[in-house]
XYZ file of C-alpha atoms in Angstrom:
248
model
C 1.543 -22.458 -56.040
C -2.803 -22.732 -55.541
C -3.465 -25.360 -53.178
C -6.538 -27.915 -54.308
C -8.469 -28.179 -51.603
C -11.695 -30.328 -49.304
C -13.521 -28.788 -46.324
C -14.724 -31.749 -44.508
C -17.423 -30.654 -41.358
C -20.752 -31.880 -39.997
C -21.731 -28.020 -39.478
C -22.632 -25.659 -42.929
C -21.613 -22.634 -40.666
C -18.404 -24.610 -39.925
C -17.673 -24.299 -43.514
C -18.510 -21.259 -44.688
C -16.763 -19.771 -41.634
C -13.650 -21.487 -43.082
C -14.363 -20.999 -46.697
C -14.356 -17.137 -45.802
C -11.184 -17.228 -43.782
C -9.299 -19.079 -46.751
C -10.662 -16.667 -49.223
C -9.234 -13.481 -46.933
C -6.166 -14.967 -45.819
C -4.884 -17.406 -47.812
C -5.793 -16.519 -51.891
C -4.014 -19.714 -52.940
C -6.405 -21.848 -51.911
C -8.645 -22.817 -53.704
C -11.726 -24.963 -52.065
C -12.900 -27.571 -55.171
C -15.779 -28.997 -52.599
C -17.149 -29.107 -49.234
C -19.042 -32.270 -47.556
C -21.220 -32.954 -44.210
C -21.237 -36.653 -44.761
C -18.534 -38.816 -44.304
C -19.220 -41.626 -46.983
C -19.953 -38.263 -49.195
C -16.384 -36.817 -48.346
C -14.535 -40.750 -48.929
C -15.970 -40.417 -52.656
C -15.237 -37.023 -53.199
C -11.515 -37.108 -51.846
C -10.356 -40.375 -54.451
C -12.478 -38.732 -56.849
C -10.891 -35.040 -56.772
C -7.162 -35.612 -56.018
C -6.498 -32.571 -53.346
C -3.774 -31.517 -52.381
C -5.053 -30.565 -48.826
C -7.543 -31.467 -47.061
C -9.483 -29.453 -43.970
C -10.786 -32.152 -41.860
C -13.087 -32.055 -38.933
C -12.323 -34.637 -36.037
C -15.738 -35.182 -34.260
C -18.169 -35.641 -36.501
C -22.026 -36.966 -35.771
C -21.382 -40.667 -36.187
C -18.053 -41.255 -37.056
C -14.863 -39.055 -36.907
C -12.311 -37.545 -39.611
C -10.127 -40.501 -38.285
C -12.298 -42.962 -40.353
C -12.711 -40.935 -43.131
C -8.183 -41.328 -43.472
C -8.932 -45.391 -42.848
C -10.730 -45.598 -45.676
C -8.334 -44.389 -47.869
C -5.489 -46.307 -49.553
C -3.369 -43.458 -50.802
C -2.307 -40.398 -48.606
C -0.755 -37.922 -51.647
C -2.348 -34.997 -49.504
C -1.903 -33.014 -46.707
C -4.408 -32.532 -43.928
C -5.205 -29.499 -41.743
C -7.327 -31.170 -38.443
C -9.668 -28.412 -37.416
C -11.431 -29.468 -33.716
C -13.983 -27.945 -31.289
C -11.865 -30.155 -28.553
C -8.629 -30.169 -27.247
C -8.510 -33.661 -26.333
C -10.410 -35.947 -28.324
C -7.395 -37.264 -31.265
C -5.225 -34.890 -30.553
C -2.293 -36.605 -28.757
C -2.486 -39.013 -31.721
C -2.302 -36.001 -34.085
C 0.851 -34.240 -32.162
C 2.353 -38.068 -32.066
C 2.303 -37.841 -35.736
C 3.560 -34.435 -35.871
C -0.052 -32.984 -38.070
C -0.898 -29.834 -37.730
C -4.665 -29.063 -36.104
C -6.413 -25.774 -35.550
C -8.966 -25.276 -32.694
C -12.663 -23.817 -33.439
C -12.836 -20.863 -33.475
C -10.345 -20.818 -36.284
C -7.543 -18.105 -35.465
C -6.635 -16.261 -39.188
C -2.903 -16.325 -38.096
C -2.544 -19.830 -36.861
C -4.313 -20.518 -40.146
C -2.121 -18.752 -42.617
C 0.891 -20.808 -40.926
C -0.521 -24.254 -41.219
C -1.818 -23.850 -44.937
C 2.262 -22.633 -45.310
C 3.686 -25.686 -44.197
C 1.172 -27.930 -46.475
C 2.157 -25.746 -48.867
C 5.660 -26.434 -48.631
C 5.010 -30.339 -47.638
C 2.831 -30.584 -50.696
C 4.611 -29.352 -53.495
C 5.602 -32.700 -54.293
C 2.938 -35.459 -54.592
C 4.289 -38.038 -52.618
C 2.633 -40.449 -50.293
C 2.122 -38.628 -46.788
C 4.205 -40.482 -44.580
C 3.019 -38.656 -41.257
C -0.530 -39.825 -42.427
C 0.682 -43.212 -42.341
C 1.913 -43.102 -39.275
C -1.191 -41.566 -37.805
C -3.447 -44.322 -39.101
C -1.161 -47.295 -37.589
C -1.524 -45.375 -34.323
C -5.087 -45.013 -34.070
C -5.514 -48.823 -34.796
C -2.964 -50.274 -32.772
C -2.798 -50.545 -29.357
C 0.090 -48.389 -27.541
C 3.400 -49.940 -27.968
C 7.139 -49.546 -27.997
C 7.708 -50.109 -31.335
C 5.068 -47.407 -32.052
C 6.707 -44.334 -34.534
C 6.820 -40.792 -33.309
C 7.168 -37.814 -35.755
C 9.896 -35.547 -34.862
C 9.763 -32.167 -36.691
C 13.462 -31.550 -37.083
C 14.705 -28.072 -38.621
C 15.199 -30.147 -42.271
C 13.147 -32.909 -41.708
C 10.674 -35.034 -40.144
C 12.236 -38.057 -38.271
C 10.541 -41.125 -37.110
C 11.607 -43.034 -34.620
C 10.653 -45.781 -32.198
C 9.517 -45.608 -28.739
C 11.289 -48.152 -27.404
C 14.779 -46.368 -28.155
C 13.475 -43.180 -26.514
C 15.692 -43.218 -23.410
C 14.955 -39.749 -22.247
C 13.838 -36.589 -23.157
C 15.859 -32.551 -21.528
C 13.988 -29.347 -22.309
C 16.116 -26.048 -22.839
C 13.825 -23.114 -22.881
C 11.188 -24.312 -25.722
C 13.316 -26.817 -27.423
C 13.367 -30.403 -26.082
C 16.649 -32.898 -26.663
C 15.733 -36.442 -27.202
C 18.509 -39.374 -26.054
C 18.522 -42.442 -28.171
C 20.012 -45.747 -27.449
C 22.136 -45.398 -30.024
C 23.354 -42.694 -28.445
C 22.117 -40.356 -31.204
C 20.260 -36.799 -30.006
C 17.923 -34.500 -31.671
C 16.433 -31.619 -30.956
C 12.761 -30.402 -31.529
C 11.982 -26.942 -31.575
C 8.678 -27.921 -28.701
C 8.568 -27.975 -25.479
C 9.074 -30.937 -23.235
C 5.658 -30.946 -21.850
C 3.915 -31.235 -25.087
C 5.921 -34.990 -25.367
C 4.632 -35.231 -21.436
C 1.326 -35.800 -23.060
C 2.365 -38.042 -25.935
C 4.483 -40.349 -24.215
C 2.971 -41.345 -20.949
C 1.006 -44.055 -22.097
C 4.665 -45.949 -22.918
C 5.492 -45.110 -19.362
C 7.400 -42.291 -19.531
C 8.075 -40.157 -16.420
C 8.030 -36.305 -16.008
C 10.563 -36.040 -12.803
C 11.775 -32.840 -13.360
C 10.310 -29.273 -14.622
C 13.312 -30.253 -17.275
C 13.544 -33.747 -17.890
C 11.162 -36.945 -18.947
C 12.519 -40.458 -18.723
C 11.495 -43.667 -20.065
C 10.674 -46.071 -17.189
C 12.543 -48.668 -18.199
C 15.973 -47.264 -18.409
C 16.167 -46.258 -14.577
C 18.266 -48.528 -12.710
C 17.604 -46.761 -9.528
C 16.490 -44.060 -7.046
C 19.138 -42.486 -5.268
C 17.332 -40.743 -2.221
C 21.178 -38.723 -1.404
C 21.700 -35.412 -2.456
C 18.316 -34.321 -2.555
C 17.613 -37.133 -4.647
C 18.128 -38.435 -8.454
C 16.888 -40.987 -10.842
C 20.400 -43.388 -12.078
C 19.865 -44.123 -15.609
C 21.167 -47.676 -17.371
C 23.692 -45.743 -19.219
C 24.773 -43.621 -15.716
C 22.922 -40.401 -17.050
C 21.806 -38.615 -13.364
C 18.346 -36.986 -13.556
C 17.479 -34.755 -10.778
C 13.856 -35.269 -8.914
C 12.058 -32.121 -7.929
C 10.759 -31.736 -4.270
C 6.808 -32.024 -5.998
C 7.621 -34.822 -7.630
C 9.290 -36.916 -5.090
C 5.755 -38.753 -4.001
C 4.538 -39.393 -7.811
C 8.328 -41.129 -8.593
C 7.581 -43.393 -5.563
C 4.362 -44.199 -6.575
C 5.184 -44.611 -10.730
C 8.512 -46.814 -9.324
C 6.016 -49.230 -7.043
């Protein structure tokens, strides 16, 4: 199946770096237009249909951020490709997108056009684009989604019914108030990032726990956090003086 697709960057040399990549490594695309300007690529998005889009975060004025806001349908998928690291990007993994990091790596490439591939073979509205846009405008919350990427499917879920979060190796378990658990085939300290801001705490190499489920701090055998629902969580030795001072 050929793949429809945008580049969307504030650098020429951006693009055609891209546009050569795509044309090596992934023959199915097929690039129907490029753009510099962000009003230019709004226009040129409802007026082509894509099925994917390659969009550039940081761009001169505005960012690939309000290019999506001004947008009423989401029927494609979207690549993010970044010179940085940091700027969007925890709102990006919170939404479970895929992003590739300047200078694009072929490999990394030919995986994420696969799973928009795959995503996009029905046209359907983009439900992890959704999700991103809500959490760019809103302020951090409980009741904020986050994507999980399960084996079969994607799973949103709220915050607020996050009660903890065990890594195994580079899977990660998440606890539910419901008592439900999934697993995510990422490790734990990739959700570190995403869910500090809702007061989440890393107290263990292996565990993160949601603030508000820990009844208490048991200081005895060399110390443990006691959950609402009884769960124990061990405290590592480094960690003791950041617990005290999150727990203030």
């Amino acid at each position: 199946m050929s793949l429809k697709a945008i580049i969307i960057d504030d650098e020429q040399n951006n693009i055609d770096n891209l546009q050569e990549l795509l044309r090596k490594y992934c023959t199915d695309v097929i690039i129907t237009a490029t753009s510099c300007d962000v009003d230019e690529s709004i226009q040129l998005i409802k007026a082509s249909d894509p099925d994917l889009i390659f969009l550039d975060i940081q761009m001169q004025e505005k960012t690939g951020f309000d290019i999506l806001k001004a947008l009423d349908n989401y029927t494609f998928e979207v690549i993010f490709v970044t010179a940085y690291d940091h700027y969007g990007i925890q709102a990006i993994k919170f939404a479970a997108i895929d992003y590739l990091l300047k200078p694009v790596n072929y490999e990394e490439l030919q995986i994420a056009v696969k799973k928009a591939s795959v995503k996009g073979q029905q046209k359907k509205q983009n439900l992890q684009l959704e999700n991103l846009i809500q959490l760019i405008q809103q302020k951090p919350n409980g009741k904020q989604r986050i994507a999980l990427p399960l084996a079969k499917e994607i799973r949103y879920v709220r915050v607020e019914d996050i009660i903890r979060c065990e890594s195994s190796n580079n899977y990660t378990t998440f606890y539910f108030t419901d008592g439900e658990r999934l697993i995510v085939s990422k490790p734990i300290y990739e959700y570190e990032d995403i869910l500090e801001k809702y007061q989440f705490i890393r107290c263990h190499q292996s565990h993160l726990v949601n603030k508000k489920f820990i009844k208490s701090w048991v200081k005895d055998d060399g110390g443990y956090l006691l959950l609402e629902d009884k769960t124990q969580i061990p405290v590592s030795r480094q960690k003791k003086e950041f617990i005290r001072e999150m727990l203030q």
